[in-house]
Amino acid sequence: MIDVHAHYGWDYVFDEDFTLEEQQAKHAEFGIGATILQPASCHDLERVSAQHDAIAAATRIFPGKFYGMANPNPHLRDDIYEAELRRCVEELGFVGVKVHTFAHAVHPGGRDGTKVFELARQLGIPVMVHTGAGIPFANPSNLIEVAERFPEVPIVMAHCGMMIMAGETILALRKCKNLYADITWTAGFQIKHWADEVGADRFMFGTDHADNCGTELAKIRTCGLNEEQQAQILHGTAERIYGIRA
């Protein structure tokens, strides 16, 4: 099983402390094979760079168990943002980048959001985008135009619109084949209906918070998905999109 959405570090927006110890405990209790770690919310370069370095250290200490996803603030000056993202991917080996529409107050199709997708295309990495809480920037429908402008870039809708905007998730998935979603904070009945319609290979397992792991696994195992669909969501899609193995 691959967890594509987890945090490591202090969150300066939501006042949460995400630790490596809780990630290790999650692996041990639930049999998680690998986790993609991203920073918690940081606005400035110094703090996010420190969290990127801590994630990189975890990937070295526990190879194959942890991978990195960058999350610098897109509102950083262009050259600073690009340098940090390139450092994460080219030097630290990170496998993706995050746009947190809510925490960083950024529209994915706006001026600063667009540069993330342009760099992701150059670097050959997927972009995860927070959707749900934080409307209107966090609306899944915002990603339709972006996905059409960057068809080469796999775009992962974190949280599938987080229930409140879930109706837009399936509209976006139907329209754009390079859109995917992680199923954190998403109802089981929605996962089942959507997987049947557009394919389970468009969805990925994630936790967001380590103590949410049991709940997220229970949804996948009890919402009526067959074994092949469950395997796609639990690891198959992540292996294909992020190029990693559990």
mmCIF file of C-alpha atoms in Angstrom:
data_model
loop_
_atom_site.group_PDB
_atom_site.id
_atom_site.type_symbol
_atom_site.label_atom_id
_atom_site.label_comp_id
_atom_site.label_asym_id
_atom_site.label_seq_id
_atom_site.Cartn_x
_atom_site.Cartn_y
_atom_site.Cartn_z
ATOM 1 C CA MET A 1 0.000 0.000 0.000
ATOM 2 C CA ILE A 2 1.209 3.488 -0.891
ATOM 3 C CA ASP A 3 0.072 6.602 0.979
ATOM 4 C CA VAL A 4 0.388 9.481 -1.497
ATOM 5 C CA HIS A 5 -0.677 12.267 0.881
ATOM 6 C CA ALA A 6 1.060 12.753 4.223
ATOM 7 C CA HIS A 7 2.776 15.670 5.969
ATOM 8 C CA TYR A 8 5.974 16.046 7.974
ATOM 9 C CA GLY A 9 6.816 19.126 10.015
ATOM 10 C CA TRP A 10 5.110 21.974 11.836
ATOM 11 C CA ASP A 11 2.150 23.539 10.027
ATOM 12 C CA TYR A 12 2.275 27.337 10.330
ATOM 13 C CA VAL A 13 -1.270 27.766 8.990
ATOM 14 C CA PHE A 14 -3.217 25.044 10.816
ATOM 15 C CA ASP A 15 -0.998 24.705 13.932
ATOM 16 C CA GLU A 16 -0.425 20.979 13.559
ATOM 17 C CA ASP A 17 2.773 19.066 14.295
ATOM 18 C CA PHE A 18 3.255 16.158 11.898
ATOM 19 C CA THR A 19 6.002 13.783 13.096
ATOM 20 C CA LEU A 20 8.005 11.006 11.511
ATOM 21 C CA GLU A 21 7.273 8.803 14.508
ATOM 22 C CA GLU A 22 3.546 8.817 13.757
ATOM 23 C CA GLN A 23 4.289 7.941 10.142
ATOM 24 C CA GLN A 24 6.416 4.992 11.220
ATOM 25 C CA ALA A 25 3.704 3.863 13.627
ATOM 26 C CA LYS A 26 1.167 4.062 10.794
ATOM 27 C CA HIS A 27 3.394 1.873 8.613
ATOM 28 C CA ALA A 28 3.740 -0.703 11.372
ATOM 29 C CA GLU A 29 0.081 -0.814 12.467
ATOM 30 C CA PHE A 30 -1.539 -0.863 9.042
ATOM 31 C CA GLY A 31 1.103 -2.423 6.817
ATOM 32 C CA ILE A 32 1.722 0.667 4.701
ATOM 33 C CA GLY A 33 4.609 -0.018 2.349
ATOM 34 C CA ALA A 34 5.549 3.523 1.349
ATOM 35 C CA THR A 35 4.483 7.104 2.035
ATOM 36 C CA ILE A 36 5.019 10.278 0.029
ATOM 37 C CA LEU A 37 5.803 13.001 2.566
ATOM 38 C CA GLN A 38 5.201 16.692 1.892
ATOM 39 C CA PRO A 39 5.893 19.679 4.136
ATOM 40 C CA ALA A 40 3.235 21.136 6.336
ATOM 41 C CA SER A 41 2.153 24.662 5.407
ATOM 42 C CA CYS A 42 5.002 27.187 5.350
ATOM 43 C CA HIS A 43 4.932 30.633 3.779
ATOM 44 C CA ASP A 44 8.630 31.515 3.666
ATOM 45 C CA LEU A 45 11.586 29.874 1.940
ATOM 46 C CA GLU A 46 13.672 29.243 5.066
ATOM 47 C CA ARG A 47 11.052 27.160 6.838
ATOM 48 C CA VAL A 48 9.903 25.150 3.843
ATOM 49 C CA SER A 49 13.507 24.444 2.838
ATOM 50 C CA ALA A 50 14.165 23.077 6.322
ATOM 51 C CA GLN A 51 11.137 20.807 6.029
ATOM 52 C CA HIS A 52 12.218 19.687 2.561
ATOM 53 C CA ASP A 53 15.608 18.792 4.030
ATOM 54 C CA ALA A 54 13.977 16.821 6.858
ATOM 55 C CA ILE A 55 11.894 14.875 4.348
ATOM 56 C CA ALA A 56 14.993 14.171 2.260
ATOM 57 C CA ALA A 57 16.741 12.875 5.377
ATOM 58 C CA ALA A 58 13.830 10.499 6.026
ATOM 59 C CA THR A 59 14.034 9.163 2.465
ATOM 60 C CA ARG A 60 17.736 8.426 2.965
ATOM 61 C CA ILE A 61 17.339 6.811 6.372
ATOM 62 C CA PHE A 62 14.368 4.701 5.234
ATOM 63 C CA PRO A 63 14.906 4.117 1.492
ATOM 64 C CA GLY A 64 11.828 2.840 -0.299
ATOM 65 C CA LYS A 65 9.648 3.625 2.707
ATOM 66 C CA PHE A 66 9.432 7.388 2.304
ATOM 67 C CA TYR A 67 9.485 9.638 -0.773
ATOM 68 C CA GLY A 68 9.356 13.409 -1.012
ATOM 69 C CA MET A 69 6.888 15.898 -2.450
ATOM 70 C CA ALA A 70 7.829 19.580 -2.564
ATOM 71 C CA ASN A 71 5.507 22.352 -1.396
ATOM 72 C CA PRO A 72 7.090 25.813 -1.619
ATOM 73 C CA ASN A 73 4.713 28.763 -1.545
ATOM 74 C CA PRO A 74 3.889 29.612 -5.192
ATOM 75 C CA HIS A 75 3.826 33.285 -4.227
ATOM 76 C CA LEU A 76 7.574 33.213 -3.617
ATOM 77 C CA ARG A 77 9.527 35.196 -6.213
ATOM 78 C CA ASP A 78 9.731 33.202 -9.441
ATOM 79 C CA ASP A 79 13.474 32.560 -9.384
ATOM 80 C CA ILE A 80 13.388 31.560 -5.710
ATOM 81 C CA TYR A 81 10.460 29.201 -6.222
ATOM 82 C CA GLU A 82 12.064 27.573 -9.260
ATOM 83 C CA ALA A 83 15.413 27.122 -7.547
ATOM 84 C CA GLU A 84 13.833 25.407 -4.538
ATOM 85 C CA LEU A 85 11.617 23.141 -6.624
ATOM 86 C CA ARG A 86 14.529 22.154 -8.861
ATOM 87 C CA ARG A 87 16.654 21.457 -5.766
ATOM 88 C CA CYS A 88 13.944 19.179 -4.393
ATOM 89 C CA VAL A 89 13.547 17.216 -7.618
ATOM 90 C CA GLU A 90 17.043 17.245 -9.127
ATOM 91 C CA GLU A 91 19.115 17.047 -5.928
ATOM 92 C CA LEU A 92 16.838 15.522 -3.288
ATOM 93 C CA GLY A 93 14.968 13.113 -5.582
ATOM 94 C CA PHE A 94 11.427 14.276 -4.811
ATOM 95 C CA VAL A 95 8.681 12.742 -6.947
ATOM 96 C CA GLY A 96 6.077 15.527 -7.093
ATOM 97 C CA VAL A 97 4.998 19.023 -6.092
ATOM 98 C CA LYS A 98 1.972 20.332 -4.197
ATOM 99 C CA VAL A 99 -0.177 23.419 -4.743
ATOM 100 C CA HIS A 100 -2.057 24.175 -1.533
ATOM 101 C CA THR A 101 -4.774 26.479 -2.799
ATOM 102 C CA PHE A 102 -6.159 27.072 0.701
ATOM 103 C CA ALA A 103 -3.033 27.461 2.834
ATOM 104 C CA HIS A 104 -1.183 29.605 0.283
ATOM 105 C CA ALA A 105 -4.224 31.450 -1.109
ATOM 106 C CA VAL A 106 -3.358 30.580 -4.695
ATOM 107 C CA HIS A 107 -5.615 29.923 -7.672
ATOM 108 C CA PRO A 108 -4.144 27.013 -9.676
ATOM 109 C CA GLY A 109 -4.918 28.793 -12.938
ATOM 110 C CA GLY A 110 -3.657 32.174 -11.775
ATOM 111 C CA ARG A 111 -0.313 33.756 -12.513
ATOM 112 C CA ASP A 112 1.608 32.149 -9.627
ATOM 113 C CA GLY A 113 -0.267 28.867 -9.834
ATOM 114 C CA THR A 114 0.530 28.495 -13.516
ATOM 115 C CA LYS A 115 4.283 28.582 -12.965
ATOM 116 C CA VAL A 116 4.007 25.415 -10.863
ATOM 117 C CA PHE A 117 2.536 23.464 -13.770
ATOM 118 C CA GLU A 118 5.040 24.922 -16.220
ATOM 119 C CA LEU A 119 7.927 23.776 -14.031
ATOM 120 C CA ALA A 120 6.303 20.392 -13.413
ATOM 121 C CA ARG A 121 6.108 19.872 -17.163
ATOM 122 C CA GLN A 122 9.801 20.682 -17.497
ATOM 123 C CA LEU A 123 10.752 18.428 -14.594
ATOM 124 C CA GLY A 124 8.430 15.571 -15.546
ATOM 125 C CA ILE A 125 6.622 15.358 -12.209
ATOM 126 C CA PRO A 126 2.947 15.230 -11.143
ATOM 127 C CA VAL A 127 1.238 18.139 -9.361
ATOM 128 C CA MET A 128 -1.033 17.551 -6.378
ATOM 129 C CA VAL A 129 -3.605 20.298 -5.790
ATOM 130 C CA HIS A 130 -5.640 20.808 -2.622
ATOM 131 C CA THR A 131 -9.365 20.835 -3.371
ATOM 132 C CA GLY A 132 -12.398 21.313 -1.147
ATOM 133 C CA ALA A 133 -12.053 23.657 1.833
ATOM 134 C CA GLY A 134 -10.897 27.051 0.647
ATOM 135 C CA ILE A 135 -13.392 27.812 -2.115
ATOM 136 C CA PRO A 136 -13.317 29.366 -4.672
ATOM 137 C CA PHE A 137 -9.571 28.740 -5.195
ATOM 138 C CA ALA A 138 -9.960 25.110 -4.078
ATOM 139 C CA ASN A 139 -12.809 24.195 -6.432
ATOM 140 C CA PRO A 140 -11.998 21.046 -8.457
ATOM 141 C CA SER A 141 -13.478 22.692 -11.552
ATOM 142 C CA ASN A 142 -10.613 25.198 -11.523
ATOM 143 C CA LEU A 143 -8.374 22.356 -12.676
ATOM 144 C CA ILE A 144 -10.229 21.670 -15.919
ATOM 145 C CA GLU A 145 -8.674 24.596 -17.756
ATOM 146 C CA VAL A 146 -5.285 23.916 -16.178
ATOM 147 C CA ALA A 147 -5.392 20.245 -17.172
ATOM 148 C CA GLU A 148 -6.283 21.206 -20.729
ATOM 149 C CA ARG A 149 -3.391 23.665 -20.875
ATOM 150 C CA PHE A 150 -0.926 21.098 -19.484
ATOM 151 C CA PRO A 151 -2.080 17.715 -20.863
ATOM 152 C CA GLU A 152 1.366 16.178 -20.294
ATOM 153 C CA VAL A 153 1.220 16.840 -16.546
ATOM 154 C CA PRO A 154 -0.592 14.363 -14.259
ATOM 155 C CA ILE A 155 -2.654 16.446 -11.824
ATOM 156 C CA VAL A 156 -3.890 14.899 -8.582
ATOM 157 C CA MET A 157 -6.924 16.462 -6.908
ATOM 158 C CA ALA A 158 -6.304 16.057 -3.201
ATOM 159 C CA HIS A 159 -9.441 15.164 -1.205
ATOM 160 C CA CYS A 160 -11.775 14.918 -4.246
ATOM 161 C CA GLY A 161 -13.354 18.260 -3.329
ATOM 162 C CA MET A 162 -13.696 17.267 0.332
ATOM 163 C CA MET A 163 -17.430 16.416 0.119
ATOM 164 C CA ILE A 164 -18.557 20.046 -0.128
ATOM 165 C CA MET A 165 -17.280 20.354 -3.722
ATOM 166 C CA ALA A 166 -17.302 16.649 -4.599
ATOM 167 C CA GLY A 167 -19.816 17.120 -7.407
ATOM 168 C CA GLU A 168 -17.193 19.024 -9.379
ATOM 169 C CA THR A 169 -14.658 16.215 -9.003
ATOM 170 C CA ILE A 170 -16.411 13.761 -11.276
ATOM 171 C CA LEU A 171 -17.146 16.507 -13.832
ATOM 172 C CA ALA A 172 -13.441 17.297 -14.005
ATOM 173 C CA LEU A 173 -12.432 13.623 -14.182
ATOM 174 C CA ARG A 174 -14.835 12.992 -17.043
ATOM 175 C CA LYS A 175 -13.471 15.901 -19.041
ATOM 176 C CA CYS A 176 -9.696 15.598 -18.499
ATOM 177 C CA LYS A 177 -7.843 12.292 -18.700
ATOM 178 C CA ASN A 178 -4.739 13.694 -16.991
ATOM 179 C CA LEU A 179 -6.699 14.423 -13.809
ATOM 180 C CA TYR A 180 -6.494 11.978 -10.901
ATOM 181 C CA ALA A 181 -7.539 12.186 -7.245
ATOM 182 C CA ASP A 182 -6.540 11.027 -3.798
ATOM 183 C CA ILE A 183 -9.494 9.830 -1.750
ATOM 184 C CA THR A 184 -8.723 11.449 1.629
ATOM 185 C CA TRP A 185 -11.835 12.832 3.354
ATOM 186 C CA THR A 186 -14.057 11.397 0.593
ATOM 187 C CA ALA A 187 -17.192 9.323 1.180
ATOM 188 C CA GLY A 188 -17.058 5.627 0.354
ATOM 189 C CA PHE A 189 -20.162 5.708 -1.825
ATOM 190 C CA GLN A 190 -18.563 8.409 -3.986
ATOM 191 C CA ILE A 191 -15.368 6.414 -4.403
ATOM 192 C CA LYS A 192 -17.392 3.385 -5.501
ATOM 193 C CA HIS A 193 -19.559 5.289 -8.002
ATOM 194 C CA TRP A 194 -16.625 7.199 -9.488
ATOM 195 C CA ALA A 195 -14.353 4.151 -9.746
ATOM 196 C CA ASP A 196 -17.091 2.301 -11.604
ATOM 197 C CA GLU A 197 -17.600 5.210 -13.994
ATOM 198 C CA VAL A 198 -14.112 6.508 -14.830
ATOM 199 C CA GLY A 199 -11.933 3.684 -13.505
ATOM 200 C CA ALA A 200 -10.228 2.950 -10.211
ATOM 201 C CA ASP A 201 -6.920 3.749 -11.918
ATOM 202 C CA ARG A 202 -7.777 7.441 -11.535
ATOM 203 C CA PHE A 203 -7.731 7.273 -7.716
ATOM 204 C CA MET A 204 -5.078 6.879 -5.024
ATOM 205 C CA PHE A 205 -4.999 6.069 -1.331
ATOM 206 C CA GLY A 206 -3.876 8.758 1.102
ATOM 207 C CA THR A 207 -4.227 9.651 4.758
ATOM 208 C CA ASP A 208 -3.383 13.369 5.167
ATOM 209 C CA HIS A 209 -3.136 12.712 8.925
ATOM 210 C CA ALA A 210 -1.499 9.484 10.110
ATOM 211 C CA ASP A 211 -4.268 8.795 12.628
ATOM 212 C CA ASN A 212 -6.739 8.857 9.735
ATOM 213 C CA CYS A 213 -5.171 5.764 8.140
ATOM 214 C CA GLY A 214 -7.584 3.192 9.559
ATOM 215 C CA THR A 215 -10.593 5.203 8.447
ATOM 216 C CA GLU A 216 -9.298 5.657 4.907
ATOM 217 C CA LEU A 217 -8.477 1.960 4.571
ATOM 218 C CA ALA A 218 -11.889 0.951 5.910
ATOM 219 C CA LYS A 219 -13.624 3.057 3.261
ATOM 220 C CA ILE A 220 -11.769 1.303 0.460
ATOM 221 C CA ARG A 221 -12.389 -2.145 1.905
ATOM 222 C CA THR A 222 -16.087 -1.712 2.703
ATOM 223 C CA CYS A 223 -17.605 0.498 -0.025
ATOM 224 C CA GLY A 224 -18.153 -2.312 -2.530
ATOM 225 C CA LEU A 225 -15.000 -2.138 -4.639
ATOM 226 C CA ASN A 226 -13.737 -5.411 -6.081
ATOM 227 C CA GLU A 227 -10.213 -6.660 -5.418
ATOM 228 C CA GLU A 228 -8.797 -5.249 -8.647
ATOM 229 C CA GLN A 229 -10.263 -1.806 -7.952
ATOM 230 C CA GLN A 230 -8.909 -1.848 -4.411
ATOM 231 C CA ALA A 231 -5.433 -2.782 -5.662
ATOM 232 C CA GLN A 232 -5.461 0.100 -8.117
ATOM 233 C CA ILE A 233 -6.397 2.611 -5.435
ATOM 234 C CA LEU A 234 -4.108 1.198 -2.755
ATOM 235 C CA HIS A 235 -0.974 1.099 -4.898
ATOM 236 C CA GLY A 236 -1.415 0.631 -8.652
ATOM 237 C CA THR A 237 -2.247 4.202 -9.614
ATOM 238 C CA ALA A 238 0.490 5.647 -7.407
ATOM 239 C CA GLU A 239 3.078 3.297 -8.874
ATOM 240 C CA ARG A 240 2.181 4.434 -12.372
ATOM 241 C CA ILE A 241 1.838 8.171 -11.718
ATOM 242 C CA TYR A 242 4.711 8.658 -9.272
ATOM 243 C CA GLY A 243 6.979 5.893 -10.545
ATOM 244 C CA ILE A 244 7.493 4.329 -7.109
ATOM 245 C CA ARG A 245 6.982 0.926 -5.516
ATOM 246 C CA ALA A 246 5.679 -0.058 -2.106
#
